[in-house]
């Protein structure tokens, strides 16, 4: 019952005019950036962070969260109509939705995507609401050694589950982020570290500068090769009404529920996002309905992909809100937004600031309903967004990146640093180093150092005392398992195939 | 990895990672603790401990990138093509990227003299025209509206003072 009273309190906060307007702006903007291939929630939140310095924290966080889950809704539109997923999470939607659109069933594909996104979003938010209480009750018992082990576990998960790269490259990316994080004055001792006497580096290199450089600016530079060819994208016309009958919704509901639940729990794991959850949900549905028209416009494919990615986005917010641990690039930027606005996510947030956190959770319910209301009747107009010239969009990101990095400390040194990190971001892409581990470790290194230091004192400088703490031992065991088990399984499969 | 080129690149990346980590590791030794530091719950580590650990891990990871690539190169180089047929080329510096980065450097050098509005409009119009020639009216209109809106929002709403330059001060 406590959950309901908390949620009711949250609804009161979320429905205040200013919070409602910000949440609405967030979801609409999220929907727009989700539709636009090349612009994702990471880029958008990174360049918009400086706009929030003087805003009300609750309203600003609601807007950022709206951008995050709104983009999951929007990604489906360009995936279905242009075969260009606006977000990585919409790749599966493109696989089944685009053939549907080509066959003259664009309206049905879009309606299915909207309803499935809604179901996924609502299921994800319900699970977030139910699980956040027990999670915070557990995490609040953690002392420094447990926190240290938890953060190491999160970094190991991000390395272990990263796709399209190797484990050593992920670890090196983590080292780069941590190395950047050690620059500046050490908060515990007041010693300057690696500043070379440059006073501009005393405060360290801000997370926002690195995020804007490596994600936003570098993303524009990475996409430059597409500008000449992509700016006149033509979408498949939406023929017929964008609607889905009640019988069809009922038929798709088991698919949506299964995919949403899978997506949510995958999203909770750090480093595992919708790029894993959507194919998994899709493959599960393929096994449930082997006679479906898979690959040629199967409506269940669209439903599974959308329900899964929207629920996964909510799942990723669980470690962020309850433990203050980001599991992806977007949640890392959201965590920095929390910190900039003077809010420290974690178990104490639920104790000290329940209006804010429950208001945020309530805003997810409201935002998801708004997105459904936007997507069903207005989707034809939303589709026009894909036709916006790419060069104007990218120029907007470039200009916002400059002014955003300047506004961090009102000095051009930060803009030069941002430019430097854009080049570093390009180098990372060139040599296939993942960006997310770098960003997450940059954000966590300060806490890791503080908690390691405290752990030494608590455990009397004894490694044995440290590792014999049950929760620490559990996290360390899980960290080893995350690295060893998938590789051992792969090796076993390879040997079995050879035999 | 499917080609000799990719394996060579991996070896090069590993060496680069080792060199960078060794430099960082050596720099960590230059961190000098200020004055007498009491060991409390907040600072039981010296300020150079974590940087040294990071440098050391970086060196190990660099070897972990390089050694498997060397072993694979020695074992399989004879059977591998120079360049894989389906290799995805990821460029580092293309002409477009060089133009944008050089323009940005020039812009940052000029912004304090010309001021945010003039320098940014010049940058935006220049780059938009470079990216899509011929669309001058649209490009100028977009640049002026966007830059002026940005200036007004930051200066008047967010109280972040963007440079006015020598012409407006």
XYZ file of C-alpha atoms in Angstrom:
668
model
C 0.000 0.000 0.000
C 2.962 2.250 0.649
C 3.748 2.119 -3.056
C 0.304 3.479 -3.913
C 0.530 6.326 -1.422
C 4.015 7.173 -2.739
C 2.742 7.052 -6.289
C -0.204 9.269 -5.416
C 2.195 11.777 -3.863
C 4.318 11.512 -7.017
C 1.305 12.181 -9.240
C 0.610 15.374 -7.319
C 4.203 16.506 -7.955
C 4.211 15.453 -11.601
C 0.905 17.171 -12.323
C 1.969 20.615 -11.110
C 1.859 22.867 -14.208
C 5.627 23.523 -14.453
C 6.586 19.849 -14.024
C 3.885 18.708 -16.429
C 5.020 21.199 -19.082
C 8.668 20.136 -18.755
C 7.757 16.441 -18.900
C 5.610 17.155 -21.972
C 8.432 19.115 -23.663
C 10.836 16.287 -22.804
C 8.726 13.517 -24.314
C 7.946 15.555 -27.441
C 11.626 16.420 -27.923
C 12.541 12.799 -27.211
C 10.034 11.685 -29.825
C 11.582 14.093 -32.360
C 15.200 13.068 -31.716
C 14.154 9.432 -31.700
C 12.742 9.876 -35.202
C 15.909 11.549 -36.509
C 18.620 9.035 -37.379
C 21.992 10.269 -36.103
C 20.560 12.200 -33.197
C 19.869 10.109 -30.150
C 19.002 10.777 -26.523
C 22.714 10.865 -25.542
C 23.543 13.685 -27.956
C 20.393 15.597 -27.078
C 20.769 15.378 -23.307
C 24.504 16.191 -23.551
C 23.945 19.400 -25.514
C 20.926 20.418 -23.459
C 22.567 19.896 -20.045
C 23.833 23.497 -19.820
C 20.302 24.837 -20.338
C 19.244 23.339 -17.013
C 21.703 25.063 -14.670
C 19.147 27.621 -13.584
C 16.059 25.420 -13.804
C 14.047 23.685 -11.117
C 15.822 20.290 -10.634
C 12.621 18.222 -10.552
C 11.294 19.769 -13.756
C 14.679 19.446 -15.494
C 15.059 15.776 -14.550
C 11.511 15.063 -15.749
C 12.371 16.696 -19.075
C 15.577 14.656 -19.469
C 13.827 11.435 -18.558
C 11.125 12.348 -21.080
C 13.783 12.747 -23.776
C 15.191 9.351 -22.813
C 12.026 7.263 -22.999
C 10.389 9.474 -25.635
C 13.223 8.655 -28.018
C 12.411 4.956 -27.667
C 8.902 5.695 -29.002
C 10.175 7.913 -31.820
C 12.835 5.490 -33.045
C 10.108 3.231 -34.452
C 8.730 5.829 -36.877
C 11.901 6.241 -38.960
C 12.553 2.503 -38.643
C 9.160 1.679 -40.165
C 8.906 4.441 -42.765
C 12.523 4.948 -43.876
C 14.198 1.695 -42.774
C 16.630 3.910 -40.842
C 16.221 3.210 -37.115
C 16.354 6.485 -35.204
C 17.863 4.605 -32.267
C 19.804 1.328 -32.080
C 16.903 -0.132 -30.155
C 14.638 0.133 -33.210
C 16.692 -2.133 -35.484
C 14.329 -5.072 -34.957
C 11.359 -2.780 -35.623
C 12.936 -1.830 -38.973
C 13.444 -5.501 -39.802
C 9.701 -6.247 -39.655
C 8.118 -2.786 -39.820
C 9.690 -1.585 -43.062
C 8.468 -4.606 -45.100
C 4.995 -3.960 -43.636
C 5.181 -0.310 -44.759
C 6.364 -1.313 -48.245
C 3.401 -3.681 -48.460
C 0.984 -0.812 -47.759
C 0.510 -1.625 -44.065
C 2.479 1.330 -42.661
C -0.526 2.507 -40.629
C -0.891 -0.831 -38.908
C 2.867 -1.105 -38.258
C 2.953 2.374 -36.720
C -0.123 1.711 -34.585
C 1.329 -1.607 -33.395
C 4.619 0.121 -32.564
C 2.824 2.854 -30.622
C 0.622 0.457 -28.630
C 3.524 -1.923 -27.954
C 5.761 0.952 -26.860
C 2.964 2.039 -24.538
C 2.555 -1.447 -23.066
C 6.348 -1.800 -22.713
C 6.645 1.618 -21.097
C 3.809 0.986 -18.643
C 4.998 -2.526 -17.699
C 8.522 -1.163 -17.251
C 7.290 1.676 -15.062
C 5.150 -0.691 -12.949
C 8.161 -2.969 -12.402
C 10.335 0.070 -11.616
C 7.738 1.246 -9.083
C 7.473 -2.143 -7.428
C 11.191 -2.984 -7.393
C 12.685 0.362 -6.421
C 11.475 0.023 -2.790
C 13.072 -3.375 -2.030
C 16.204 -2.377 -3.980
C 16.740 0.779 -1.926
C 16.056 -1.142 1.306
C 18.868 -3.500 0.330
C 21.323 -0.887 -0.966
C 20.929 1.337 2.092
C 22.668 -1.367 4.144
C 25.783 -1.079 1.977
C 28.968 0.350 3.499
C 32.002 1.579 1.551
C 33.395 -1.903 0.686
C 30.034 -2.995 -0.744
C 29.710 0.228 -2.740
C 33.233 -0.201 -4.065
C 32.485 -3.810 -5.089
C 29.176 -2.734 -6.660
C 30.883 -0.083 -8.801
C 33.590 -2.498 -9.902
C 30.855 -5.009 -10.743
C 29.042 -2.364 -12.813
C 32.232 -1.561 -14.752
C 32.937 -5.269 -15.295
C 29.376 -5.769 -16.580
C 29.764 -2.850 -18.978
C 33.002 -4.414 -20.283
C 31.761 -7.967 -20.301
C 28.527 -7.261 -22.141
C 29.808 -4.700 -24.654
C 29.148 -5.684 -28.231
C 31.248 -5.310 -31.393
C 34.483 -4.977 -29.439
C 36.843 -7.010 -27.256
C 37.178 -7.188 -23.473
C 40.698 -5.635 -23.369
C 39.477 -2.692 -25.453
C 36.582 -2.127 -23.030
C 39.019 -2.277 -20.114
C 41.306 0.229 -21.823
C 38.322 2.508 -22.421
C 37.558 2.282 -18.684
C 41.206 3.168 -17.910
C 41.028 6.225 -20.195
C 37.871 7.474 -18.464
C 39.378 6.851 -15.032
C 42.632 8.571 -16.036
C 40.707 11.651 -17.194
C 38.797 11.581 -13.905
C 41.999 11.709 -11.838
C 43.076 15.041 -13.354
C 42.621 18.020 -11.015
C 42.629 18.536 -7.279
C 42.185 15.319 -5.297
C 39.087 15.886 -3.173
C 40.429 13.867 -0.215
C 43.906 15.375 0.134
C 43.791 18.651 -1.794
C 46.782 17.545 -3.870
C 46.876 18.623 -7.514
C 47.189 15.691 -9.879
C 48.419 15.756 -13.484
C 47.591 19.419 -14.049
C 51.095 20.412 -15.260
C 50.675 23.684 -13.411
C 47.735 24.678 -15.578
C 45.228 26.358 -13.267
C 42.392 25.681 -15.721
C 42.805 21.981 -14.955
C 42.593 22.357 -11.167
C 38.844 21.708 -11.176
C 39.428 18.686 -13.390
C 37.931 18.011 -16.796
C 34.182 18.223 -16.486
C 32.075 15.230 -17.398
C 29.843 17.455 -19.531
C 32.843 18.589 -21.613
C 33.923 14.996 -22.268
C 30.348 13.855 -22.973
C 29.639 16.711 -25.383
C 32.981 16.182 -27.140
C 33.012 12.406 -27.392
C 29.309 11.899 -28.017
C 27.690 15.027 -29.501
C 30.497 16.703 -31.467
C 32.187 13.441 -32.483
C 28.785 12.050 -33.532
C 28.363 14.957 -35.952
C 31.873 14.400 -37.317
C 31.158 10.675 -37.646
C 27.944 11.354 -39.564
C 29.450 13.915 -41.930
C 30.004 11.267 -44.579
C 26.237 10.735 -44.726
C 25.264 14.402 -45.023
C 25.636 14.632 -48.784
C 23.601 11.491 -49.378
C 21.005 11.488 -46.609
C 19.565 14.945 -46.376
C 16.770 14.216 -48.806
C 15.333 11.158 -47.126
C 12.002 10.100 -48.509
C 9.654 8.227 -46.255
C 7.136 5.573 -47.299
C 3.734 7.260 -47.339
C 1.410 6.342 -44.488
C -1.565 4.868 -46.284
C -4.792 4.268 -44.409
C -5.606 5.017 -40.805
C -3.091 4.542 -38.040
C -5.182 2.276 -35.877
C -5.311 -1.177 -34.441
C -8.430 -3.075 -33.406
C -9.089 -4.300 -29.881
C -8.972 -7.919 -31.093
C -5.515 -7.318 -32.577
C -4.295 -5.704 -29.349
C -5.603 -8.715 -27.414
C -3.805 -11.061 -29.796
C -0.516 -9.178 -29.433
C -0.729 -8.779 -25.678
C 1.117 -12.018 -24.724
C 3.980 -11.023 -27.064
C 4.102 -7.536 -25.594
C 4.044 -8.785 -21.992
C 6.767 -11.365 -22.537
C 8.982 -8.904 -24.397
C 8.410 -6.128 -21.852
C 9.319 -8.322 -18.883
C 12.447 -9.678 -20.635
C 13.434 -6.174 -21.713
C 13.044 -4.737 -18.238
C 15.248 -7.282 -16.491
C 17.901 -7.055 -19.201
C 17.820 -3.277 -18.856
C 18.532 -3.533 -15.123
C 21.940 -5.111 -15.825
C 24.668 -2.515 -16.347
C 26.109 -2.580 -19.842
C 23.264 -4.617 -21.322
C 20.772 -2.488 -23.152
C 18.113 -2.703 -25.805
C 20.638 -3.874 -28.413
C 20.554 -7.171 -26.495
C 16.994 -7.158 -25.198
C 15.225 -6.513 -28.524
C 16.898 -9.345 -30.488
C 16.315 -11.650 -27.516
C 12.623 -10.748 -27.342
C 12.359 -11.109 -31.129
C 14.003 -14.555 -31.144
C 11.771 -15.675 -28.258
C 8.674 -14.690 -30.238
C 10.008 -16.476 -33.296
C 10.153 -19.658 -31.223
C 6.622 -19.092 -29.875
C 5.181 -18.478 -33.354
C 7.395 -20.375 -35.819
C 4.803 -20.108 -38.602
C 4.824 -16.303 -38.581
C 5.866 -14.262 -41.608
C 9.203 -13.449 -39.968
C 11.530 -11.151 -41.858
C 8.809 -10.132 -44.327
C 6.565 -7.951 -42.187
C 5.484 -9.936 -39.136
C 3.481 -7.685 -36.834
C 4.643 -9.623 -33.741
C 8.220 -8.643 -34.608
C 7.311 -4.958 -34.367
C 5.383 -5.590 -31.126
C 8.219 -7.540 -29.482
C 10.914 -5.022 -30.455
C 9.007 -1.976 -29.284
C 7.665 -3.478 -26.040
C 11.137 -4.726 -25.211
C 13.093 -1.529 -25.898
C 10.672 0.726 -24.023
C 10.632 -1.553 -21.004
C 14.423 -1.907 -21.178
C 14.773 1.887 -20.954
C 12.786 1.804 -17.700
C 14.867 -1.114 -16.408
C 18.063 0.886 -16.937
C 16.688 3.528 -14.576
C 16.539 1.047 -11.654
C 20.324 0.960 -10.904
C 20.518 4.683 -11.663
C 17.798 5.726 -9.231
C 18.319 3.157 -6.484
C 22.125 2.849 -6.466
C 23.402 5.846 -8.415
C 25.061 3.465 -10.903
C 24.651 4.195 -14.616
C 24.509 1.192 -16.890
C 24.700 2.949 -20.256
C 25.897 6.117 -21.943
C 22.493 7.782 -21.688
C 22.007 6.939 -18.011
C 25.594 8.137 -17.341
C 24.680 11.518 -18.819
C 21.441 11.487 -16.840
C 23.414 10.788 -13.659
C 25.633 13.780 -14.396
C 22.463 15.838 -14.924
C 21.254 14.743 -11.472
C 24.613 15.740 -9.960
C 24.731 19.112 -11.721
C 21.274 19.832 -10.374
C 22.431 18.944 -6.860
C 20.669 15.585 -6.603
C 22.591 12.430 -5.678
C 20.750 9.344 -6.922
C 20.902 6.329 -4.642
C 18.981 4.888 -1.711
C 19.121 8.160 0.206
C 17.273 9.887 -2.624
C 14.177 7.818 -1.802
C 14.519 8.718 1.895
C 15.489 12.376 1.672
C 13.697 13.464 -1.462
C 10.657 11.165 -1.939
C 8.574 13.889 -3.634
C 11.176 14.260 -6.331
C 11.793 10.569 -7.012
C 8.145 9.497 -6.867
C 7.217 12.550 -8.909
C 9.706 11.380 -11.507
C 8.306 7.846 -11.530
C 4.752 9.207 -11.776
C 5.861 11.395 -14.680
C 6.905 8.206 -16.540
C 3.279 7.000 -16.408
C 1.997 10.377 -17.581
C 4.691 10.720 -20.263
C 4.013 7.246 -21.638
C 0.285 8.054 -21.928
C 1.119 11.370 -23.656
C 3.359 9.532 -26.117
C 0.564 7.116 -27.013
C -1.787 10.054 -27.504
C 0.764 11.764 -29.770
C 1.707 8.666 -31.700
C -1.683 7.344 -32.728
C -3.383 10.423 -34.214
C -0.341 12.560 -35.079
C 2.085 9.987 -36.418
C 1.555 11.121 -40.043
C 2.848 14.565 -39.103
C 5.667 13.124 -36.979
C 6.829 11.237 -40.059
C 7.550 14.569 -41.786
C 10.364 15.135 -39.267
C 12.588 12.635 -41.088
C 12.621 15.035 -44.043
C 14.345 17.849 -42.104
C 17.701 18.555 -43.832
C 20.466 16.773 -41.949
C 22.980 19.603 -42.336
C 20.766 22.006 -40.339
C 20.382 19.418 -37.578
C 24.071 18.701 -37.351
C 24.924 22.410 -37.438
C 22.508 22.960 -34.530
C 24.290 20.218 -32.546
C 27.711 21.744 -33.352
C 26.658 25.209 -32.260
C 24.944 23.938 -29.106
C 28.032 21.846 -28.303
C 30.197 24.989 -28.438
C 27.907 27.155 -26.351
C 27.146 24.258 -23.994
C 30.769 23.513 -23.204
C 31.509 27.242 -22.827
C 28.699 27.614 -20.312
C 30.138 24.988 -17.925
C 32.677 27.477 -16.510
C 32.264 30.390 -18.946
C 35.744 29.979 -20.446
C 36.933 28.965 -23.904
C 39.484 26.543 -22.474
C 36.564 24.116 -22.022
C 35.538 24.495 -25.661
C 39.100 23.627 -26.753
C 38.966 20.600 -24.450
C 35.620 19.606 -25.944
C 37.156 19.779 -29.418
C 40.083 17.653 -28.225
C 37.705 15.034 -26.853
C 35.769 15.034 -30.130
C 39.014 13.962 -31.837
C 39.562 11.376 -29.086
C 36.008 10.136 -29.761
C 36.855 9.738 -33.443
C 40.015 7.825 -32.527
C 37.921 5.555 -30.312
C 35.557 4.830 -33.229
C 38.437 4.292 -35.648
C 40.095 1.676 -33.424
C 36.787 0.180 -32.190
C 37.072 1.231 -28.549
C 33.615 1.597 -26.938
C 32.736 5.054 -25.620
C 30.276 4.113 -22.883
C 32.774 2.401 -20.509
C 35.006 5.488 -20.728
C 32.158 7.800 -19.823
C 30.831 5.624 -16.996
C 34.270 5.178 -15.423
C 34.913 8.925 -15.667
C 31.711 9.459 -13.738
C 32.382 6.759 -11.135
C 36.127 7.091 -10.524
C 35.752 9.696 -7.811
C 33.308 7.529 -5.837
C 35.440 4.438 -6.476
C 38.495 6.201 -5.026
C 36.627 7.502 -1.974
C 35.005 4.134 -1.274
C 38.276 2.244 -1.801
C 39.957 4.562 0.660
C 37.198 4.083 3.241
C 37.201 0.313 2.637
C 40.884 0.193 3.577
C 40.065 1.803 6.905
C 36.926 -0.264 7.570
C 38.723 -3.508 6.714
C 41.870 -2.502 8.599
C 43.971 -2.628 5.409
C 43.274 -6.360 5.127
C 42.270 -7.787 1.760
C 40.996 -10.906 3.501
C 38.662 -8.872 5.687
C 37.483 -7.033 2.570
C 36.740 -10.103 0.479
C 35.171 -12.026 3.373
C 32.275 -9.560 3.546
C 29.375 -11.561 2.010
C 28.050 -8.875 -0.363
C 31.547 -7.966 -1.532
C 32.295 -11.647 -2.147
C 29.010 -11.999 -4.056
C 29.748 -9.001 -6.316
C 33.302 -10.198 -6.933
C 32.032 -13.696 -7.761
C 29.421 -12.240 -10.133
C 32.060 -10.010 -11.747
C 34.279 -13.034 -12.439
C 31.247 -14.961 -13.690
C 30.284 -12.150 -16.097
C 33.731 -12.372 -17.675
C 34.294 -16.135 -17.549
C 30.896 -17.766 -18.160
C 30.041 -16.318 -21.616
C 33.578 -16.981 -22.868
C 33.648 -20.520 -21.462
C 30.247 -21.176 -23.037
C 31.470 -19.835 -26.381
C 34.589 -22.005 -26.201
C 32.480 -25.048 -25.305
C 30.164 -24.414 -28.261
C 33.141 -23.966 -30.585
C 34.749 -27.201 -29.422
C 31.434 -29.012 -29.706
C 31.015 -27.743 -33.265
C 34.551 -28.855 -34.169
C 33.926 -32.286 -32.679
C 39.972 -10.377 -37.577
C 39.923 -11.310 -41.209
C 42.968 -9.661 -42.779
C 46.632 -8.900 -42.223
C 45.823 -5.208 -42.214
C 43.383 -5.583 -39.323
C 45.865 -7.667 -37.325
C 48.632 -5.122 -37.905
C 46.283 -2.360 -36.806
C 45.459 -4.309 -33.646
C 49.171 -4.685 -32.852
C 49.635 -0.952 -33.448
C 46.651 -0.174 -31.168
C 48.112 -2.396 -28.431
C 51.491 -0.648 -28.665
C 49.739 2.740 -28.561
C 47.781 1.679 -25.459
C 50.971 0.469 -23.739
C 52.868 3.683 -24.563
C 50.003 5.889 -23.352
C 49.662 3.849 -20.145
C 53.414 3.893 -19.459
C 53.459 7.701 -19.868
C 50.474 8.019 -17.528
C 52.028 5.568 -15.047
C 55.288 7.569 -14.992
C 53.356 10.812 -14.591
C 51.594 9.296 -11.568
C 54.990 9.180 -9.835
C 55.272 12.949 -10.178
C 52.194 13.448 -7.964
C 53.537 14.844 -4.723
C 51.466 14.829 -1.591
C 51.059 18.267 -0.031
C 52.294 18.629 3.545
C 51.556 16.159 6.327
C 48.478 14.091 5.625
C 46.585 12.365 8.381
C 45.137 8.971 7.601
C 41.425 9.280 8.146
C 38.459 7.429 6.752
C 38.445 9.915 3.888
C 42.078 9.643 2.818
C 43.691 6.375 3.724
C 45.119 6.236 0.184
C 47.852 8.547 -1.034
C 46.776 10.708 -3.996
C 49.018 8.801 -6.407
C 47.676 5.310 -5.539
C 44.700 5.220 -7.874
C 46.542 6.827 -10.848
C 49.314 4.225 -10.435
C 46.759 1.403 -10.368
C 45.054 2.814 -13.490
C 48.405 3.108 -15.294
C 49.344 -0.431 -14.374
C 46.001 -1.847 -15.523
C 46.366 0.158 -18.751
C 49.768 -1.428 -19.426
C 48.421 -4.933 -18.771
C 45.392 -4.278 -20.978
C 47.657 -2.907 -23.725
C 49.565 -6.193 -23.707
C 46.244 -8.064 -23.711
C 45.328 -6.227 -26.919
C 48.732 -6.658 -28.566
C 49.852 -10.197 -27.684
C 46.840 -12.144 -29.082
C 47.121 -10.104 -32.294
C 50.849 -10.935 -32.612
C 50.203 -14.638 -31.949
C 47.389 -14.703 -34.485
C 49.522 -12.836 -37.023
C 52.371 -15.328 -36.646
C 50.012 -18.309 -36.868
C 47.617 -17.235 -39.578
C 49.268 -14.457 -41.592
C 50.122 -16.804 -44.439
C 46.464 -17.765 -44.926
C 44.983 -14.304 -44.527
C 44.368 -11.769 -47.323
C 46.046 -8.351 -47.102
C 42.635 -6.638 -46.910
C 39.325 -8.375 -46.145
C 36.682 -8.181 -48.877
C 33.910 -7.121 -46.507
C 36.119 -4.848 -44.405
C 34.282 -1.767 -43.190
C 36.539 1.231 -43.580
C 36.211 3.593 -40.627
C 37.963 6.808 -41.639
C 39.664 8.940 -39.011
C 40.249 12.218 -40.806
C 38.257 12.899 -43.943
C 38.284 16.183 -45.829
C 34.934 17.189 -44.276
C 36.202 16.493 -40.752
C 39.418 18.429 -41.301
C 37.448 21.405 -42.648
C 35.094 21.387 -39.640
C 37.856 21.010 -37.041
C 40.023 23.696 -38.721
C 37.004 26.041 -38.938
C 36.293 25.418 -35.271
C 39.895 26.259 -34.315
C 39.771 29.488 -36.361
C 36.380 30.278 -34.813
C 37.674 29.798 -31.259
C 40.638 32.072 -31.990
C 38.371 34.778 -33.417
C 35.360 34.600 -31.121
C 36.732 36.874 -28.405
C 37.618 39.531 -31.005
C 34.536 39.342 -33.228
C 32.112 38.326 -30.481
C 29.778 35.323 -30.318
C 27.144 36.574 -32.758
C 29.369 37.619 -35.669
C 31.880 34.772 -35.313
C 29.182 32.108 -34.960
C 27.095 33.388 -37.881
C 30.230 33.366 -40.056
C 31.060 29.832 -38.913
C 27.522 28.527 -39.446
C 27.066 30.121 -42.871
C 30.536 29.018 -43.962
C 30.105 25.403 -42.897
C 26.515 25.108 -44.156
C 27.571 26.488 -47.530
C 30.490 24.078 -47.600
C 28.199 21.144 -46.805
C 25.472 22.149 -49.265
C 26.467 24.645 -51.911
C 23.889 26.928 -53.466
C 21.390 27.135 -50.640
C 22.689 30.555 -49.505
C 19.414 32.209 -48.478
C 18.266 29.282 -46.336
C 21.716 28.896 -44.791
C 21.995 32.592 -43.852
C 18.454 32.660 -42.492
C 19.029 29.537 -40.401
C 22.388 30.804 -39.090
C 21.072 34.230 -38.097
C 17.904 32.948 -36.395
C 19.665 30.119 -34.564
C 22.626 32.176 -33.367
C 20.563 35.156 -32.224
C 18.103 32.853 -30.413
C 20.992 31.052 -28.695
C 22.577 34.357 -27.681
C 19.338 35.693 -26.224
C 18.550 32.479 -24.336
C 22.017 32.209 -22.816
C 22.559 35.896 -22.081
C 19.090 36.943 -20.964
C 17.495 33.768 -19.598
C 20.361 31.610 -18.350
C 22.666 34.506 -17.359
C 25.623 32.950 -19.169
C 27.523 35.831 -20.724
C 28.717 35.083 -24.213
C 31.496 37.370 -25.541
C 30.284 40.507 -27.318
C 33.526 41.217 -29.173
C 35.282 44.517 -29.874
C 32.403 45.899 -31.965
C 29.704 45.729 -29.277
C 31.599 46.219 -26.029
